[in-house]
Amino acid sequence: MPLSLASLVDDAPTLRTHRAVRSPIETACAQHPDVATFHELGPSEDGTALYGAVMGTGPITVSLIAGNHADEPVGPETLRSLLVNGLAQRNEMEPLLRRFQFVVVPHTNPDGEARNRAWMEAWPDLEAYLREAVREPPGRDMEYGFPDMRPENTHVSAFLREHGPFDLHASLHGMSAGEGVMLLINRPWTFRTQALRDDFAAAAAAEGLPLHDHNRKGEKGFFWIEPGFQTTPRGDAMRTYFRAQGDSAMADRFHDSSMEFVASLGGDPLSLVTEVPLFLISGEGGDGHRPTRYLELRKRLPDVKARLDRGEDVDEVLAPFDIHPVPLDTAMHIQFRALELGLRAVAPKPAS
């Protein structure tokens, strides 16, 4: 591709807010009306205006959303940069804009973002994250809320429906901590994406990041493809899992995922879910495709949180995991590389 999307990352990116980036996105679209339009989507539960943009005039349609899990801010920052910096580099972006049409919702969950601002403003302070991060439970989790669990889901679904069907859908996510990065791919595309997976693994290695390898053996619909890669989550699999556990009330809290919703619009879309950790668990780990250090840390986190709430020191508890923040620019580079590989998979260049 003529332009590496990683070049759209600012030299010193920060975790901006939904409101702060609205004006730059709206202005960028207004300055390039032949290839970009700004869209008001509707109010969130708390009355915050959701917005999106359509960029490009090409025949290959791409839906991009981020923020469904509001304690995962790298995806929204990536999509904000795609719009603002992509249009600022209009000439370099021109080949992509002629080939693709990007339908983008930079942040689907601004209310959740607001509830997470305390630790985002302290980034990359690990203790601030552990004290202040807010993650919404099933029944409030927007990724499993399509098409209409919450007002935000309704507005985003209507926007996507208006511009679908799609050739590629990406929901940009992250992990609080992990032993590396991971990429999820919808099952119908697993046998068509070996080159994508090889190149994503190489891109992660080039950034100094290993792959997070976790074979969940189909639990909740996550099927292992190869180290670092699983299938995308599905609401129907979540419902089946909890009903099998005898928990129908929990099962009923899961609606469809954004991947299922986009597939329902028609066509044969490739769906990708990026999983880039905020904090990297270093050192030797993994045992038979199980991220043992990650799983052990998850078991200890409730105790860590309780200690922090009591004002106690947690360095001794966390020290064995050798946890370090993943730089924001590095995480954004990985997100952009995943998008580039997805674009190449659905629209390979013709042989010359």
CSV table of N, CA, C and O in Angstrom, one decimal, residues 67-73 107 109-116 119-120 134-136:
chain,number,residue,atom,x,y,z
A,67,GLY,N,-14.1,1.0,21.4
A,67,GLY,CA,-14.6,1.5,22.6
A,67,GLY,C,-15.8,0.7,23.3
A,67,GLY,O,-16.3,1.1,24.3
A,68,ASN,N,-16.2,-0.4,22.6
A,68,ASN,CA,-17.2,-1.2,23.2
A,68,ASN,C,-16.9,-1.5,24.7
A,68,ASN,O,-17.8,-1.6,25.5
A,69,HIS,N,-15.7,-1.8,25.0
A,69,HIS,CA,-15.2,-2.0,26.3
A,69,HIS,C,-14.4,-0.7,26.7
A,69,HIS,O,-13.3,-0.5,26.1
A,70,ALA,N,-15.0,0.1,27.5
A,70,ALA,CA,-14.5,1.5,27.7
A,70,ALA,C,-13.2,1.6,28.5
A,70,ALA,O,-12.6,2.7,28.6
A,71,ASP,N,-12.7,0.5,29.1
A,71,ASP,CA,-11.4,0.5,29.7
A,71,ASP,C,-10.3,0.1,28.7
A,71,ASP,O,-9.2,-0.3,29.2
A,72,GLU,N,-10.6,0.1,27.4
A,72,GLU,CA,-9.7,-0.3,26.4
A,72,GLU,C,-9.5,0.9,25.4
A,72,GLU,O,-10.2,1.0,24.4
A,73,PRO,N,-8.7,1.9,25.8
A,73,PRO,CA,-8.7,3.2,25.0
A,73,PRO,C,-7.9,3.3,23.8
A,73,PRO,O,-7.9,4.3,23.1
A,107,HIS,N,-15.6,6.1,18.9
A,107,HIS,CA,-15.9,5.6,20.3
A,107,HIS,C,-17.4,5.3,20.4
A,107,HIS,O,-18.2,6.3,20.3
A,109,ASN,N,-18.8,4.2,23.1
A,109,ASN,CA,-19.2,4.2,24.5
A,109,ASN,C,-18.6,5.3,25.3
A,109,ASN,O,-17.8,5.2,26.2
A,110,PRO,N,-19.0,6.6,25.0
A,110,PRO,CA,-18.4,7.7,25.6
A,110,PRO,C,-18.7,7.8,27.1
A,110,PRO,O,-17.9,8.4,27.9
A,111,ASP,N,-19.8,7.3,27.5
A,111,ASP,CA,-20.1,7.4,29.0
A,111,ASP,C,-19.1,6.5,29.7
A,111,ASP,O,-18.7,6.9,30.8
A,112,GLY,N,-18.8,5.3,29.2
A,112,GLY,CA,-17.9,4.4,29.8
A,112,GLY,C,-16.5,5.1,29.8
A,112,GLY,O,-15.7,4.9,30.8
A,113,GLU,N,-16.1,5.8,28.7
A,113,GLU,CA,-14.8,6.4,28.7
A,113,GLU,C,-14.8,7.5,29.8
A,113,GLU,O,-13.7,7.6,30.5
A,114,ALA,N,-15.8,8.2,30.0
A,114,ALA,CA,-15.8,9.2,31.1
A,114,ALA,C,-15.6,8.6,32.5
A,114,ALA,O,-14.9,9.2,33.3
A,115,ARG,N,-16.2,7.4,32.7
A,115,ARG,CA,-16.0,6.8,34.0
A,115,ARG,C,-14.6,6.2,34.2
A,115,ARG,O,-14.2,5.8,35.3
A,116,ASN,N,-13.8,6.1,33.1
A,116,ASN,CA,-12.4,5.6,33.2
A,116,ASN,C,-11.4,6.7,33.1
A,116,ASN,O,-10.2,6.4,33.0
A,119,TRP,N,-7.9,7.0,35.6
A,119,TRP,CA,-6.7,6.3,35.3
A,119,TRP,C,-6.1,6.7,34.0
A,119,TRP,O,-4.8,6.6,33.8
A,120,MET,N,-6.9,7.0,33.0
A,120,MET,CA,-6.4,7.4,31.7
A,120,MET,C,-5.5,8.7,31.8
A,120,MET,O,-4.5,8.8,31.2
A,134,VAL,N,-12.9,0.8,35.2
A,134,VAL,CA,-14.3,0.4,35.3
A,134,VAL,C,-14.7,-0.4,34.0
A,134,VAL,O,-14.6,0.1,32.9
A,135,ARG,N,-15.1,-1.6,34.2
A,135,ARG,CA,-15.5,-2.5,33.1
A,135,ARG,C,-16.9,-2.9,33.3
A,135,ARG,O,-17.3,-3.4,34.4
A,136,GLU,N,-17.7,-2.8,32.3
A,136,GLU,CA,-19.1,-3.0,32.4
A,136,GLU,C,-19.4,-4.5,32.3
A,136,GLU,O,-18.8,-5.2,31.5
